[in-house]
Amino acid sequence: MAEAPVEASTLPVTVKKKKSLSIEEKIDIINAVESGKKKAEIAAEYGIKKNSLSSIMKNKDKVLEAFESLRFDPKRKRLRTAFYTDLEEALMRWYRIAQCLNVPVNGPMLRLKANDFAQKLGHNDFKCSNGWLDRFKSRYGLVFRAQPAEASGVSVDPSTVWYQNILPYYLNDYHPKNVFNIKETGLLYRMLPTNTFAFKGETCSVGKLCKDRITLVVGANMDGSEKLPLLVIGKNKNPHCFKGIKSLPVHYEANRMAWMTSDIFEQWMQKLDEKFQAQQRRVVIFVDSSPAHPEVKNLKSIELAFFPSCLSSKFVAMKQGVIKSLKIKYRHCLIKKFLSSVEGSREFTFSLLDAVDTLHLCWSTVTPETIIKSYEEAGFKSQKEENDPANAERDPGLDLVTHALGAGVEFPEGLSIEEYAALDDDLETCEAVPNDESECTEESQPDETGFYTSDEEDDGGSLETELPLPSKNEALTALDTLKKFLRSQDMNDGLHNSLAELENFINPLPPK
């Protein structure tokens, strides 16, 4: 008896599962196609359809970027990104650095760090649950294993780890124009070479030497295209020489020790963050590890990268020539002003306001080539193959000494301009512990505002500040005199435009 035909609808349907390939396998496929191998053979070898292979080639750049940047585990099959992308990138960078330093990391540590990053990045609604942590570990292929006993005994050179493993992570993520380094340096702003020998071997805690000190914070980016405005930290919030002054060419702060504190650092970072937000930029700023440099919360455009405390200062770019160049230029200007007073038989006065103006002038003349070279000396990879020797900065020291001797001023024998500029390099510039109540000097006395007085208030600048501020008409007359002088010289268009800007600024002001 013949069997009844089976209806097609009753036959079992076998659905072939679509094969998923890892990123590593996709890289192999891309290489095979680019080597000239037939696509049909490649598709058969990996068990995929030709249209799937075409899709891989279409998304080749994304696959290569994911593989090369280490953002994804090579065994991972999908490239879906997380909602908190910035948090995950920060957490993964921290994890990689911990790996380089042989620091064992476990789930609770990772969860704690994730919540910490979320708070700093402003993700107040984020909470690192077990589920989120598991998905994060899966996305990046993280597996926590017990550290072998012998691994903990391996000696690691911090400098090698920093240069080979940590620094490249930041430089891969940021363009050189968005990589900054900042560094504090002390400055005895009225110190002349005629009394430097008395200061050799003495510290900031000795009498008048302490009163004449300020702290500078110097910062520039890696390609030399941008110098941050100088931050000057003095002792008095409202020195006499600032009377009537509404704006300065630098950012000015003050405390009784004239050094960097955690509060000043946080406020300054917030100001810089607002600036970079307005420019729609994301930057990284390398700073020393110090109690005066805390983690700053809710920065939107700045990532702070802290040098390990055990790292040598040779990795600090600003210390490799930028600060030296600024100080040499400043000392040169200071001596020229002193010599001008001697030659004109005038008493030499030099206030904190004079120092601020001189610092701003000198900072504007530090060249991009000096900055680039400093970053190279610090181990930061330069984007230029070589610097133009024609743009190298010239040492003005010899001319300065000759000029001083010609004016009858004795320049100490054996003291070079470099040594003179570096005499205050070892001044303390940062608070060791927040809210430190230590005194700077026994001779210094706090004034009624709570800030320590300085020499420029006592005997150096008070005479000048008693003079009345010039009127609008006097300013316009002075500008007219300046125009006549400059127009007798070979001026460029930039100077003509600057003069016009000055006049346009003064004209609308009310007469005084």
mmCIF file with all atom_site columns, N, CA and C in Angstrom, residues 439-461:
data_model
loop_
_atom_site.group_PDB
_atom_site.id
_atom_site.type_symbol
_atom_site.label_atom_id
_atom_site.label_alt_id
_atom_site.label_comp_id
_atom_site.label_asym_id
_atom_site.label_entity_id
_atom_site.label_seq_id
_atom_site.pdbx_PDB_ins_code
_atom_site.Cartn_x
_atom_site.Cartn_y
_atom_site.Cartn_z
_atom_site.occupancy
_atom_site.B_iso_or_equiv
_atom_site.pdbx_formal_charge
_atom_site.auth_seq_id
_atom_site.auth_comp_id
_atom_site.auth_asym_id
_atom_site.auth_atom_id
_atom_site.pdbx_PDB_model_num
ATOM 1  N N  . GLU A 1 439 ? 55.248 78.861  58.872 1.00 0.00 ? 439 GLU A N  1
ATOM 2  C CA . GLU A 1 439 ? 55.617 80.243  58.587 1.00 0.00 ? 439 GLU A CA 1
ATOM 3  C C  . GLU A 1 439 ? 56.720 80.271  57.539 1.00 0.00 ? 439 GLU A C  1
ATOM 4  N N  . CYS A 1 440 ? 56.757 81.321  56.726 1.00 0.00 ? 440 CYS A N  1
ATOM 5  C CA . CYS A 1 440 ? 57.819 81.461  55.732 1.00 0.00 ? 440 CYS A CA 1
ATOM 6  C C  . CYS A 1 440 ? 59.050 82.117  56.330 1.00 0.00 ? 440 CYS A C  1
ATOM 7  N N  . THR A 1 441 ? 58.840 83.101  57.174 1.00 0.00 ? 441 THR A N  1
ATOM 8  C CA . THR A 1 441 ? 59.983 83.815  57.735 1.00 0.00 ? 441 THR A CA 1
ATOM 9  C C  . THR A 1 441 ? 59.595 84.460  59.046 1.00 0.00 ? 441 THR A C  1
ATOM 10 N N  . GLU A 1 442 ? 60.576 84.538  59.958 1.00 0.00 ? 442 GLU A N  1
ATOM 11 C CA . GLU A 1 442 ? 60.308 85.167  61.239 1.00 0.00 ? 442 GLU A CA 1
ATOM 12 C C  . GLU A 1 442 ? 60.136 86.667  61.088 1.00 0.00 ? 442 GLU A C  1
ATOM 13 N N  . GLU A 1 443 ? 60.823 87.262  60.104 1.00 0.00 ? 443 GLU A N  1
ATOM 14 C CA . GLU A 1 443 ? 60.784 88.707  59.953 1.00 0.00 ? 443 GLU A CA 1
ATOM 15 C C  . GLU A 1 443 ? 59.508 89.190  59.310 1.00 0.00 ? 443 GLU A C  1
ATOM 16 N N  . SER A 1 444 ? 58.871 88.347  58.507 1.00 0.00 ? 444 SER A N  1
ATOM 17 C CA . SER A 1 444 ? 57.650 88.751  57.817 1.00 0.00 ? 444 SER A CA 1
ATOM 18 C C  . SER A 1 444 ? 56.489 88.776  58.795 1.00 0.00 ? 444 SER A C  1
ATOM 19 N N  . GLN A 1 445 ? 55.669 89.800  58.727 1.00 0.00 ? 445 GLN A N  1
ATOM 20 C CA . GLN A 1 445 ? 54.523 89.923  59.611 1.00 0.00 ? 445 GLN A CA 1
ATOM 21 C C  . GLN A 1 445 ? 53.244 90.021  58.790 1.00 0.00 ? 445 GLN A C  1
ATOM 22 N N  . PRO A 1 446 ? 52.184 89.307  59.180 1.00 0.00 ? 446 PRO A N  1
ATOM 23 C CA . PRO A 1 446 ? 50.945 89.388  58.415 1.00 0.00 ? 446 PRO A CA 1
ATOM 24 C C  . PRO A 1 446 ? 50.297 90.752  58.584 1.00 0.00 ? 446 PRO A C  1
ATOM 25 N N  . ASP A 1 447 ? 49.753 91.274  57.465 1.00 0.00 ? 447 ASP A N  1
ATOM 26 C CA . ASP A 1 447 ? 49.060 92.551  57.553 1.00 0.00 ? 447 ASP A CA 1
ATOM 27 C C  . ASP A 1 447 ? 47.612 92.308  57.937 1.00 0.00 ? 447 ASP A C  1
ATOM 28 N N  . GLU A 1 448 ? 46.817 93.359  57.972 1.00 0.00 ? 448 GLU A N  1
ATOM 29 C CA . GLU A 1 448 ? 45.443 93.246  58.456 1.00 0.00 ? 448 GLU A CA 1
ATOM 30 C C  . GLU A 1 448 ? 44.556 92.443  57.515 1.00 0.00 ? 448 GLU A C  1
ATOM 31 N N  . THR A 1 449 ? 44.994 92.228  56.275 1.00 0.00 ? 449 THR A N  1
ATOM 32 C CA . THR A 1 449 ? 44.194 91.431  55.337 1.00 0.00 ? 449 THR A CA 1
ATOM 33 C C  . THR A 1 449 ? 44.498 89.949  55.478 1.00 0.00 ? 449 THR A C  1
ATOM 34 N N  . GLY A 1 450 ? 45.530 89.616  56.286 1.00 0.00 ? 450 GLY A N  1
ATOM 35 C CA . GLY A 1 450 ? 45.874 88.211  56.459 1.00 0.00 ? 450 GLY A CA 1
ATOM 36 C C  . GLY A 1 450 ? 46.990 87.761  55.538 1.00 0.00 ? 450 GLY A C  1
ATOM 37 N N  . PHE A 1 451 ? 47.461 88.638  54.654 1.00 0.00 ? 451 PHE A N  1
ATOM 38 C CA . PHE A 1 451 ? 48.535 88.285  53.735 1.00 0.00 ? 451 PHE A CA 1
ATOM 39 C C  . PHE A 1 451 ? 49.833 88.934  54.179 1.00 0.00 ? 451 PHE A C  1
ATOM 40 N N  . TYR A 1 452 ? 50.953 88.277  53.861 1.00 0.00 ? 452 TYR A N  1
ATOM 41 C CA . TYR A 1 452 ? 52.253 88.818  54.229 1.00 0.00 ? 452 TYR A CA 1
ATOM 42 C C  . TYR A 1 452 ? 52.621 89.966  53.304 1.00 0.00 ? 452 TYR A C  1
ATOM 43 N N  . THR A 1 453 ? 53.191 90.998  53.894 1.00 0.00 ? 453 THR A N  1
ATOM 44 C CA . THR A 1 453 ? 53.630 92.134  53.077 1.00 0.00 ? 453 THR A CA 1
ATOM 45 C C  . THR A 1 453 ? 54.909 91.764  52.360 1.00 0.00 ? 453 THR A C  1
ATOM 46 N N  . SER A 1 454 ? 55.196 92.486  51.281 1.00 0.00 ? 454 SER A N  1
ATOM 47 C CA . SER A 1 454 ? 56.428 92.228  50.534 1.00 0.00 ? 454 SER A CA 1
ATOM 48 C C  . SER A 1 454 ? 57.183 93.529  50.364 1.00 0.00 ? 454 SER A C  1
ATOM 49 N N  . ASP A 1 455 ? 58.438 93.405  49.963 1.00 0.00 ? 455 ASP A N  1
ATOM 50 C CA . ASP A 1 455 ? 59.282 94.592  49.831 1.00 0.00 ? 455 ASP A CA 1
ATOM 51 C C  . ASP A 1 455 ? 58.713 95.608  48.872 1.00 0.00 ? 455 ASP A C  1
ATOM 52 N N  . GLU A 1 456 ? 58.054 95.140  47.808 1.00 0.00 ? 456 GLU A N  1
ATOM 53 C CA . GLU A 1 456 ? 57.554 96.096  46.825 1.00 0.00 ? 456 GLU A CA 1
ATOM 54 C C  . GLU A 1 456 ? 56.502 97.017  47.419 1.00 0.00 ? 456 GLU A C  1
ATOM 55 N N  . GLU A 1 457 ? 55.858 96.563  48.499 1.00 0.00 ? 457 GLU A N  1
ATOM 56 C CA . GLU A 1 457 ? 54.902 97.443  49.186 1.00 0.00 ? 457 GLU A CA 1
ATOM 57 C C  . GLU A 1 457 ? 55.621 98.376  50.148 1.00 0.00 ? 457 GLU A C  1
ATOM 58 N N  . ASP A 1 458 ? 56.706 97.855  50.763 1.00 0.00 ? 458 ASP A N  1
ATOM 59 C CA . ASP A 1 458 ? 57.380 98.619  51.800 1.00 0.00 ? 458 ASP A CA 1
ATOM 60 C C  . ASP A 1 458 ? 58.254 99.747  51.244 1.00 0.00 ? 458 ASP A C  1
ATOM 61 N N  . ASP A 1 459 ? 59.064 99.392  50.202 1.00 0.00 ? 459 ASP A N  1
ATOM 62 C CA . ASP A 1 459 ? 60.022 100.392 49.753 1.00 0.00 ? 459 ASP A CA 1
ATOM 63 C C  . ASP A 1 459 ? 60.295 100.374 48.253 1.00 0.00 ? 459 ASP A C  1
ATOM 64 N N  . GLY A 1 460 ? 59.690 99.455  47.529 1.00 0.00 ? 460 GLY A N  1
ATOM 65 C CA . GLY A 1 460 ? 60.047 99.349  46.134 1.00 0.00 ? 460 GLY A CA 1
ATOM 66 C C  . GLY A 1 460 ? 59.049 99.929  45.177 1.00 0.00 ? 460 GLY A C  1
ATOM 67 N N  . GLY A 1 461 ? 57.774 99.868  45.509 1.00 0.00 ? 461 GLY A N  1
ATOM 68 C CA . GLY A 1 461 ? 56.801 100.283 44.521 1.00 0.00 ? 461 GLY A CA 1
ATOM 69 C C  . GLY A 1 461 ? 55.780 101.268 45.020 1.00 0.00 ? 461 GLY A C  1
#
